[in-house]
PDB file of C-alpha atoms in Angstrom:
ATOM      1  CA  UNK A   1      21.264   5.753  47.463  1.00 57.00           C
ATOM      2  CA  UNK A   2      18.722   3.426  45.380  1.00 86.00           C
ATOM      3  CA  UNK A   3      20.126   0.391  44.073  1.00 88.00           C
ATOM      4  CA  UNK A   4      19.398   1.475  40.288  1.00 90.00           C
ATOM      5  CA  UNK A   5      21.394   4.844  40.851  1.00 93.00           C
ATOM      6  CA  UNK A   6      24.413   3.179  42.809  1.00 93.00           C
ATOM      7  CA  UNK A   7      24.735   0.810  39.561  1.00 94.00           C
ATOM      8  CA  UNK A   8      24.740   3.167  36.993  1.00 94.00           C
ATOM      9  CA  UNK A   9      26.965   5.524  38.965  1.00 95.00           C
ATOM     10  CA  UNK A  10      29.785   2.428  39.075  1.00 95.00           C
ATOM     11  CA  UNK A  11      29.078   1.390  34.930  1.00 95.00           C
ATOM     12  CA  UNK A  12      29.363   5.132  34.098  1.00 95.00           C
ATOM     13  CA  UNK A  13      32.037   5.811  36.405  1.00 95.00           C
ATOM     14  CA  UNK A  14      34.178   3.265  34.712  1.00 96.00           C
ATOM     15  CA  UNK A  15      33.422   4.167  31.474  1.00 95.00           C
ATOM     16  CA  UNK A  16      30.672   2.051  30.188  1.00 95.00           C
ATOM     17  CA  UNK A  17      27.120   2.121  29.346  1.00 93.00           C
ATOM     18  CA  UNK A  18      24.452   0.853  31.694  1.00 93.00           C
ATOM     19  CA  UNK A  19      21.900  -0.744  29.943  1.00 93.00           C
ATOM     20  CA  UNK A  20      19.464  -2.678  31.590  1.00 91.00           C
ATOM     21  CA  UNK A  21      19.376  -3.771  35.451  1.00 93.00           C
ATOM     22  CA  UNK A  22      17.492  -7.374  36.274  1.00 92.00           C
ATOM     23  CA  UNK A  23      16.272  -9.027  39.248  1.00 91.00           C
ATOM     24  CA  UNK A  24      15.372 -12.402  38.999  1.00 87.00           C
ATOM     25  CA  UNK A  25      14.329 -15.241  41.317  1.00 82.00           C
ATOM     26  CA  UNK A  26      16.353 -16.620  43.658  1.00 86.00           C
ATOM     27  CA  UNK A  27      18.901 -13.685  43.996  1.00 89.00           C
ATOM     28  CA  UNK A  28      20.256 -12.976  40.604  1.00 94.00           C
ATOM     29  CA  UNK A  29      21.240  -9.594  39.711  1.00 94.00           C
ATOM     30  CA  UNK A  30      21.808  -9.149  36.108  1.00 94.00           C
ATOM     31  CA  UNK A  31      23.260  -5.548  34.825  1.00 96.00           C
ATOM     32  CA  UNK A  32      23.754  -5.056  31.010  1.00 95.00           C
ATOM     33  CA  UNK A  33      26.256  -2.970  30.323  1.00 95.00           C
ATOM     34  CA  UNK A  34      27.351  -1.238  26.833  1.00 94.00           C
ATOM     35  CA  UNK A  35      30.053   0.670  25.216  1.00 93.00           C
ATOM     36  CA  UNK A  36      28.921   4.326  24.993  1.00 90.00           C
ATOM     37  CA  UNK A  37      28.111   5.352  21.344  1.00 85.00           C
ATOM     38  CA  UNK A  38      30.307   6.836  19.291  1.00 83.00           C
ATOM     39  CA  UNK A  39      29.109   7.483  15.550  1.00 79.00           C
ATOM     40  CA  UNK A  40      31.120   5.608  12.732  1.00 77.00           C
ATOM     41  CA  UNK A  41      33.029   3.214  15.605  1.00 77.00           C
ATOM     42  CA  UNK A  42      32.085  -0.130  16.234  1.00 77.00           C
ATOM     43  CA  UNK A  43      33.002  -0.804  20.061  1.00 81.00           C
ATOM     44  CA  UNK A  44      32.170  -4.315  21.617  1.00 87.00           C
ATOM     45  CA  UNK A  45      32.076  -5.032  24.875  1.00 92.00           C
ATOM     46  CA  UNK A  46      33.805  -8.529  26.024  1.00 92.00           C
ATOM     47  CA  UNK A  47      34.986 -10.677  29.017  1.00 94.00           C
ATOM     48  CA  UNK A  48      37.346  -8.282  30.005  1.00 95.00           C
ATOM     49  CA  UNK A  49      34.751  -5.110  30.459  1.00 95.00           C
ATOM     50  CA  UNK A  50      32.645  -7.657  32.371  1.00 96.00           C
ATOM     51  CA  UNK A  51      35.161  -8.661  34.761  1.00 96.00           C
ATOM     52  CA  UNK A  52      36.361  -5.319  35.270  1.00 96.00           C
ATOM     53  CA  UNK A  53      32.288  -3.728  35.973  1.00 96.00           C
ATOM     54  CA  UNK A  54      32.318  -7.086  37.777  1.00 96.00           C
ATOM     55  CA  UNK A  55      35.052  -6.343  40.476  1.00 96.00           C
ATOM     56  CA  UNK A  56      34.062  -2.790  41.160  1.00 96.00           C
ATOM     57  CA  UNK A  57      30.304  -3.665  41.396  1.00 96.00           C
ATOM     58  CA  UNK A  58      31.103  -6.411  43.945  1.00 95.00           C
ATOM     59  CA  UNK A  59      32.757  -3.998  46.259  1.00 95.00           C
ATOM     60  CA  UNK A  60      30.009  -1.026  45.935  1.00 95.00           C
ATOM     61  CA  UNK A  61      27.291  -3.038  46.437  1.00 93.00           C
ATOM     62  CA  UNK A  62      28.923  -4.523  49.432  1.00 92.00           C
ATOM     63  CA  UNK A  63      30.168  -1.381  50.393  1.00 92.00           C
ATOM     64  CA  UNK A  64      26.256  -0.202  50.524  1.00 90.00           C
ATOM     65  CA  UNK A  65      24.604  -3.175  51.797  1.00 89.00           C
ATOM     66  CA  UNK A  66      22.962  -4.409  48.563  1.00 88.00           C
ATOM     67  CA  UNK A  67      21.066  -7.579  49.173  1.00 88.00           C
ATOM     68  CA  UNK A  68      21.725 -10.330  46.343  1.00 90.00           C
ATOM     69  CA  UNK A  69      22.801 -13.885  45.799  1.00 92.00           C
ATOM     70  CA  UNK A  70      25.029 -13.829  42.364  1.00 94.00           C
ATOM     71  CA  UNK A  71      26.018 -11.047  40.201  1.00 95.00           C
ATOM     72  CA  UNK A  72      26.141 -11.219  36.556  1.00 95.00           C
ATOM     73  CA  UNK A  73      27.675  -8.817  34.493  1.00 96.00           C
ATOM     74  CA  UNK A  74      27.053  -9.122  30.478  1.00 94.00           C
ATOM     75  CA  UNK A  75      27.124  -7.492  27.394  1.00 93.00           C
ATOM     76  CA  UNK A  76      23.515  -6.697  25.491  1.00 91.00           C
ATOM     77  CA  UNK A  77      23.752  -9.127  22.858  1.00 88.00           C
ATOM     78  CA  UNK A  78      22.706  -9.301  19.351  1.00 88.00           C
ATOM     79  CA  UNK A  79      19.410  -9.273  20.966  1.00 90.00           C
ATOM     80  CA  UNK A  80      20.130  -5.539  22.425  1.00 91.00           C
ATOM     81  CA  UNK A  81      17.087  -3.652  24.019  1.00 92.00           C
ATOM     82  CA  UNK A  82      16.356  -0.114  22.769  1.00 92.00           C
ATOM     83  CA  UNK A  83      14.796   2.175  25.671  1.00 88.00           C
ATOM     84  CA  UNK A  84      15.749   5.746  25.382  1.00 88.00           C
ATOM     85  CA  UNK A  85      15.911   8.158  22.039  1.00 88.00           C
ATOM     86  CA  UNK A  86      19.722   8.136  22.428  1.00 88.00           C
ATOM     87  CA  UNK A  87      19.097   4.186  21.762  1.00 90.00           C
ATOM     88  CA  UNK A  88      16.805   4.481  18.655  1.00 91.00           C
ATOM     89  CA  UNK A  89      19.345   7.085  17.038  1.00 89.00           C
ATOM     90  CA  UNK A  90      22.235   5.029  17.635  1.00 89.00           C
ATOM     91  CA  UNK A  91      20.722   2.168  16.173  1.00 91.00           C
ATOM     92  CA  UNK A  92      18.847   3.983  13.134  1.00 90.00           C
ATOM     93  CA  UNK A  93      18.615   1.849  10.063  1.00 90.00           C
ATOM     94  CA  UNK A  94      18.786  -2.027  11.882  1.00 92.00           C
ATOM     95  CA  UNK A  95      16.539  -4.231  11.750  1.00 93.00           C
ATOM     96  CA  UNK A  96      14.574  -3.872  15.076  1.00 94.00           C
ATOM     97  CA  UNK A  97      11.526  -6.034  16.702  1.00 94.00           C
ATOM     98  CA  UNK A  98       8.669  -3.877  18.723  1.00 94.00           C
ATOM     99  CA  UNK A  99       5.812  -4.592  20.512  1.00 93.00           C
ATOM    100  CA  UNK A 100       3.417  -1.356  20.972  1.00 91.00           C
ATOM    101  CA  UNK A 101       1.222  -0.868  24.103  1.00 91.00           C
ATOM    102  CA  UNK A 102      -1.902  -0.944  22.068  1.00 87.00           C
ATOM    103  CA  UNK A 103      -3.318  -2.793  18.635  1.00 83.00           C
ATOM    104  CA  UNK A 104      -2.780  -1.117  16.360  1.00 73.00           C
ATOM    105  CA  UNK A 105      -4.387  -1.088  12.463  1.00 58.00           C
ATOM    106  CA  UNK A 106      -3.737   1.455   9.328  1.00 52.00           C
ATOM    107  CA  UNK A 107      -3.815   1.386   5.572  1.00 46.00           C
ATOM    108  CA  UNK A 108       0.309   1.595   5.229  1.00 44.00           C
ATOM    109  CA  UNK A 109      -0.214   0.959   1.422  1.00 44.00           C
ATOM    110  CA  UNK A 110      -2.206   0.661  -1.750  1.00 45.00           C
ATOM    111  CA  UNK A 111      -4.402  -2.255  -1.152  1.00 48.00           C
ATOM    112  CA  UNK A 112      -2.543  -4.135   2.233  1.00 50.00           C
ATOM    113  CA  UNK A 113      -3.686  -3.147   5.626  1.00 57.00           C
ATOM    114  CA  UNK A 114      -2.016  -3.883   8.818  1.00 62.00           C
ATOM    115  CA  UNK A 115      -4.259  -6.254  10.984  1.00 64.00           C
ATOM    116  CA  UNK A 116      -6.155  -4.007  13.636  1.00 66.00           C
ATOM    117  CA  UNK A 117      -5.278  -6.487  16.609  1.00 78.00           C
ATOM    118  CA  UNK A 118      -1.409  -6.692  15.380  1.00 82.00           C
ATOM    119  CA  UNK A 119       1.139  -5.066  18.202  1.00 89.00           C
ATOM    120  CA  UNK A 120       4.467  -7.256  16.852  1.00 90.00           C
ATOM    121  CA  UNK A 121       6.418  -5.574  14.105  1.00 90.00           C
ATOM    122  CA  UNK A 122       9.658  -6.160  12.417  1.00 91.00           C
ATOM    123  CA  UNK A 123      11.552  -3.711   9.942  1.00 91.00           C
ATOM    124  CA  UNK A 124      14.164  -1.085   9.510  1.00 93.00           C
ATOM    125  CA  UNK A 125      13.839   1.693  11.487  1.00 94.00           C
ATOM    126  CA  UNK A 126      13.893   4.737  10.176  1.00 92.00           C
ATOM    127  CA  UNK A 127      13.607   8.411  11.666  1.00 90.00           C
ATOM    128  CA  UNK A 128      10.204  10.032  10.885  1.00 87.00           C
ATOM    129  CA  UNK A 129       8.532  13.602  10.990  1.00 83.00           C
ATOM    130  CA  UNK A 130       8.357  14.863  14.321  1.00 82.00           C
ATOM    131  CA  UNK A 131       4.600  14.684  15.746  1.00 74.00           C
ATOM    132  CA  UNK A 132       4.032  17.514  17.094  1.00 77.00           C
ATOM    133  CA  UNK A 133       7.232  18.804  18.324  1.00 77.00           C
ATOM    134  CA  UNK A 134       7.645  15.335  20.193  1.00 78.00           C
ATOM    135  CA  UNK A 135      10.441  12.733  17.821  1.00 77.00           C
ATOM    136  CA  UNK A 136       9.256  10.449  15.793  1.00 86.00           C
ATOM    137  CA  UNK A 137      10.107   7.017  14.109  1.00 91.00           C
ATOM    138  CA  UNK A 138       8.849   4.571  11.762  1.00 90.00           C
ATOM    139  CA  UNK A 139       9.457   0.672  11.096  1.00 90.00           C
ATOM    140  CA  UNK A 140       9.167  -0.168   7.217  1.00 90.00           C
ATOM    141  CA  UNK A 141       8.777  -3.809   6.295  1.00 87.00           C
ATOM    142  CA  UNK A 142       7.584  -6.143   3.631  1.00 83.00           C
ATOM    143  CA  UNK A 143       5.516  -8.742   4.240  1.00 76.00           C
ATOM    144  CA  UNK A 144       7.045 -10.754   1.284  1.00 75.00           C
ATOM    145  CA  UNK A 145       8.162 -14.531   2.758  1.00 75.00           C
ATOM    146  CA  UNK A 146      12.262 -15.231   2.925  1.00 73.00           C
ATOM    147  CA  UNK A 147      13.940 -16.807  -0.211  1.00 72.00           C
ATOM    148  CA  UNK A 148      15.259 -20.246   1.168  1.00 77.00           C
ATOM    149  CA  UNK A 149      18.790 -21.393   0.326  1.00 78.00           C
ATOM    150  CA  UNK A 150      19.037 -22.355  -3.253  1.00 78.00           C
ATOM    151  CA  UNK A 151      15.549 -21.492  -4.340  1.00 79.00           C
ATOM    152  CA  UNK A 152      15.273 -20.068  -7.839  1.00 82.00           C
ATOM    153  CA  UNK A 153      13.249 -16.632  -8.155  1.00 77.00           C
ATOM    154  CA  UNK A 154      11.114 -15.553 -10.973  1.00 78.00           C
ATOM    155  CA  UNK A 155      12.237 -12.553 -12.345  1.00 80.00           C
ATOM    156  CA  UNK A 156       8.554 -11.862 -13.478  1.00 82.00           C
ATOM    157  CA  UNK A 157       7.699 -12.145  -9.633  1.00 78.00           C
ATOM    158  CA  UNK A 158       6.218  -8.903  -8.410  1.00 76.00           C
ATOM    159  CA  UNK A 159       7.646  -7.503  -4.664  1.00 76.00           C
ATOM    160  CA  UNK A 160       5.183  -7.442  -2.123  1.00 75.00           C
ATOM    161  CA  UNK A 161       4.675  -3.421  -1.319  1.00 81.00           C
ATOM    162  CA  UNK A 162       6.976  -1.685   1.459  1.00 85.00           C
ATOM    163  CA  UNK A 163       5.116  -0.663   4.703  1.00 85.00           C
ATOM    164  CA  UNK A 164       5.356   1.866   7.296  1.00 86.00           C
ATOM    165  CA  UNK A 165       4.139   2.365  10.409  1.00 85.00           C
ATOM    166  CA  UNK A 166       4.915   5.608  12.593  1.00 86.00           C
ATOM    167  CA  UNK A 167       5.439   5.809  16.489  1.00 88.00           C
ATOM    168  CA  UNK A 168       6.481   7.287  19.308  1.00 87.00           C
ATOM    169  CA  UNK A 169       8.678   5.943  22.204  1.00 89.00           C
ATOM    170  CA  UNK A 170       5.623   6.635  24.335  1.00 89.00           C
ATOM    171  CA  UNK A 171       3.658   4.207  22.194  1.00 90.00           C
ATOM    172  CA  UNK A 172       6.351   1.587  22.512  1.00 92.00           C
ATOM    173  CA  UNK A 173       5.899  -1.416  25.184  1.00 92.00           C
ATOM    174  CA  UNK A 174       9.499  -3.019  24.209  1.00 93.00           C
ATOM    175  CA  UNK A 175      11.728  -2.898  21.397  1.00 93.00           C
ATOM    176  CA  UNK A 176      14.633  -4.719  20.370  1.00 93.00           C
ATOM    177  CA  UNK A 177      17.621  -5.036  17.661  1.00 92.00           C
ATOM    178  CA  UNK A 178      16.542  -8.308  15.487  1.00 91.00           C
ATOM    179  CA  UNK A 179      18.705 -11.185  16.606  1.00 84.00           C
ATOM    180  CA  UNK A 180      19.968 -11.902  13.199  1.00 77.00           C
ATOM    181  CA  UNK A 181      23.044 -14.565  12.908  1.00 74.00           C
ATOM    182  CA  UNK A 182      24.594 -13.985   9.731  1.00 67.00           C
ATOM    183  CA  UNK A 183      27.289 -17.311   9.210  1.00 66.00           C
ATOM    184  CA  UNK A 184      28.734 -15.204   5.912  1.00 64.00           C
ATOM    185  CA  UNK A 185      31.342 -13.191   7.549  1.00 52.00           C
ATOM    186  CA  UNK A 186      29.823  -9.937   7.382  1.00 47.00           C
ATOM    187  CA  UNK A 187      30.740  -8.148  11.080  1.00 51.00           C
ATOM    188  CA  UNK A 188      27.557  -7.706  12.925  1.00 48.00           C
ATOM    189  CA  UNK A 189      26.885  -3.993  14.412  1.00 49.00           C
ATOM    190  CA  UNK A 190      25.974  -5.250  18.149  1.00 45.00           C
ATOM    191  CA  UNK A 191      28.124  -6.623  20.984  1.00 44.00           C
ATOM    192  CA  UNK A 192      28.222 -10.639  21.020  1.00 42.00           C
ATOM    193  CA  UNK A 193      27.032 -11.919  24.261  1.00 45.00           C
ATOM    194  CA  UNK A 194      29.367 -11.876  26.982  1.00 48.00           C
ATOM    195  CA  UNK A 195      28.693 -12.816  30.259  1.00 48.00           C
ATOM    196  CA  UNK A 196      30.921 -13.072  33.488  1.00 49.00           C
ATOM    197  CA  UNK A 197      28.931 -14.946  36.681  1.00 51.00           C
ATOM    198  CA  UNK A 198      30.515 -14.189  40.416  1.00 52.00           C
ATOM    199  CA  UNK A 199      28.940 -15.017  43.611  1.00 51.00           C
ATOM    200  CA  UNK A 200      28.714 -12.861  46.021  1.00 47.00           C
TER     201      UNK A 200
END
C-alpha cells in the first residue's frame, strides 16, 4: 500500500482530517492533520489529537516497513493550506493568500488594473458563477494601505475601489488562509499550531 494511502487510512480511521503529508531532508515526515468540517462548529485540533495520530502512525508505518527518521504530527495552523473544493467551501469568506500558475492581468474596476505579471493575491474569498459547469471562486481585495495604530482618518478620504478576480482550482498553484494574529481577543477560525515530534 503507498505510503500516502496508508497515512490517510490511519488519520481518517481515527477520526481526523489528513491534510497535507511532507518529506523533508534528512528523514522527517511531517503529516498535517485536521478536524473534519462541520458547518457552524469551530473544532481545533491540539496536543492531544497529535499524540494520539502520533501513536497509531508509529505502529502502521512500522507495521508496513515505512522508511523515515522522525515523525511529526501537527495541526495546520493559522497558516492552513487550501487544496481541494471541500477546502475552499469550508473556508468561504477568510481572508486567503494564492499564488496562480500563470500571470495574470484584467481590468477588475473602473480605472485600476491588475498588473499583467502579478500571480500573488490576497482577499476574501468568495464563491463565484460556475464557468462552465466547472466551480468557481473569486478573491476581492482593496488595494487601499492599512490604517496604523492611532492614525487619524479623514472622513473626506475616498476608499480605494474593491477588486475581483475569478478562478478556478485548476488555475491555482497554492493557496492559503492569511496568517492573521489578531492580539484583541476575537477567537480565530483555524487550529493554532500544534505540533508533537517522536523519533522513530
Amino acid at each position: 500500500m503507498a505510503l500516502q494511502e496508508t497515512i490517510d487510512q490511519t488519520v481518517t480511521g481515527l477520526g481526523y482530517e489528513l491534510v497535507e503529508i511532507e518529506r523533508t531532508g534528512g528523514g522527517l515526515l511531517r503529516v498535517t492533520i485536521d478536524m473534519p468540517y462541520v458547518a457552524g462548529a469551530e473544532q481545533f485540533i491540539n496536543a492531544e489529537d497529535c499524540e494520539k495520530v502520533t501513536r497509531q502512525l508509529q505502529f502502521v508505518l512500522e507495521v508496513e516497513g515505512a522508511e523515515y527518521a522522525r515523525l511529526e504530527v501537527s495541526s495546520p495552523g493559522i497558516d492552513r493550506p487550501l487544496r481541494s473544493e471541500k477546502d475552499f467551501e469550508r473556508f468561504a469568506g477568510e481572508l486567503i493568500d494564492i499564488t496562480l500558475k500563470a500571470p495574470i492581468g484584467v481590468v477588475a474596476s473602473a480605472g485600476s488594473a491588475v498588473s499583467a505579471n502579478r500571480k500573488k493575491f490576497r482577499g476574501t474569498l468568495e464563491r463565484a458563477e460556475p464557468q462552465g459547469g466547472v466551480p468557481a471562486w473569486q478573491i476581492v481585495w482593496s488595494d487601499e494601505p492599512a490604517v496604523k495604530p492611532g492614525q487619524k482618518v479623514s472622513k473626506k478620504r475616498v476608499p480605494a475601489p474593491l477588486q475581483a478576480l475569478g478562478f478556478t482550482l485548476d488555475e491555482v498553484h497554492q493557496a492559503r488562509l492569511a496568517p492573521v494574529v489578531d492580539f484583541k481577543g476575537r477567537k480565530p477560525k483555524t487550529g493554532s499550531a500544534a505540533a508533537v515530534q517522536a523519533d522513530e
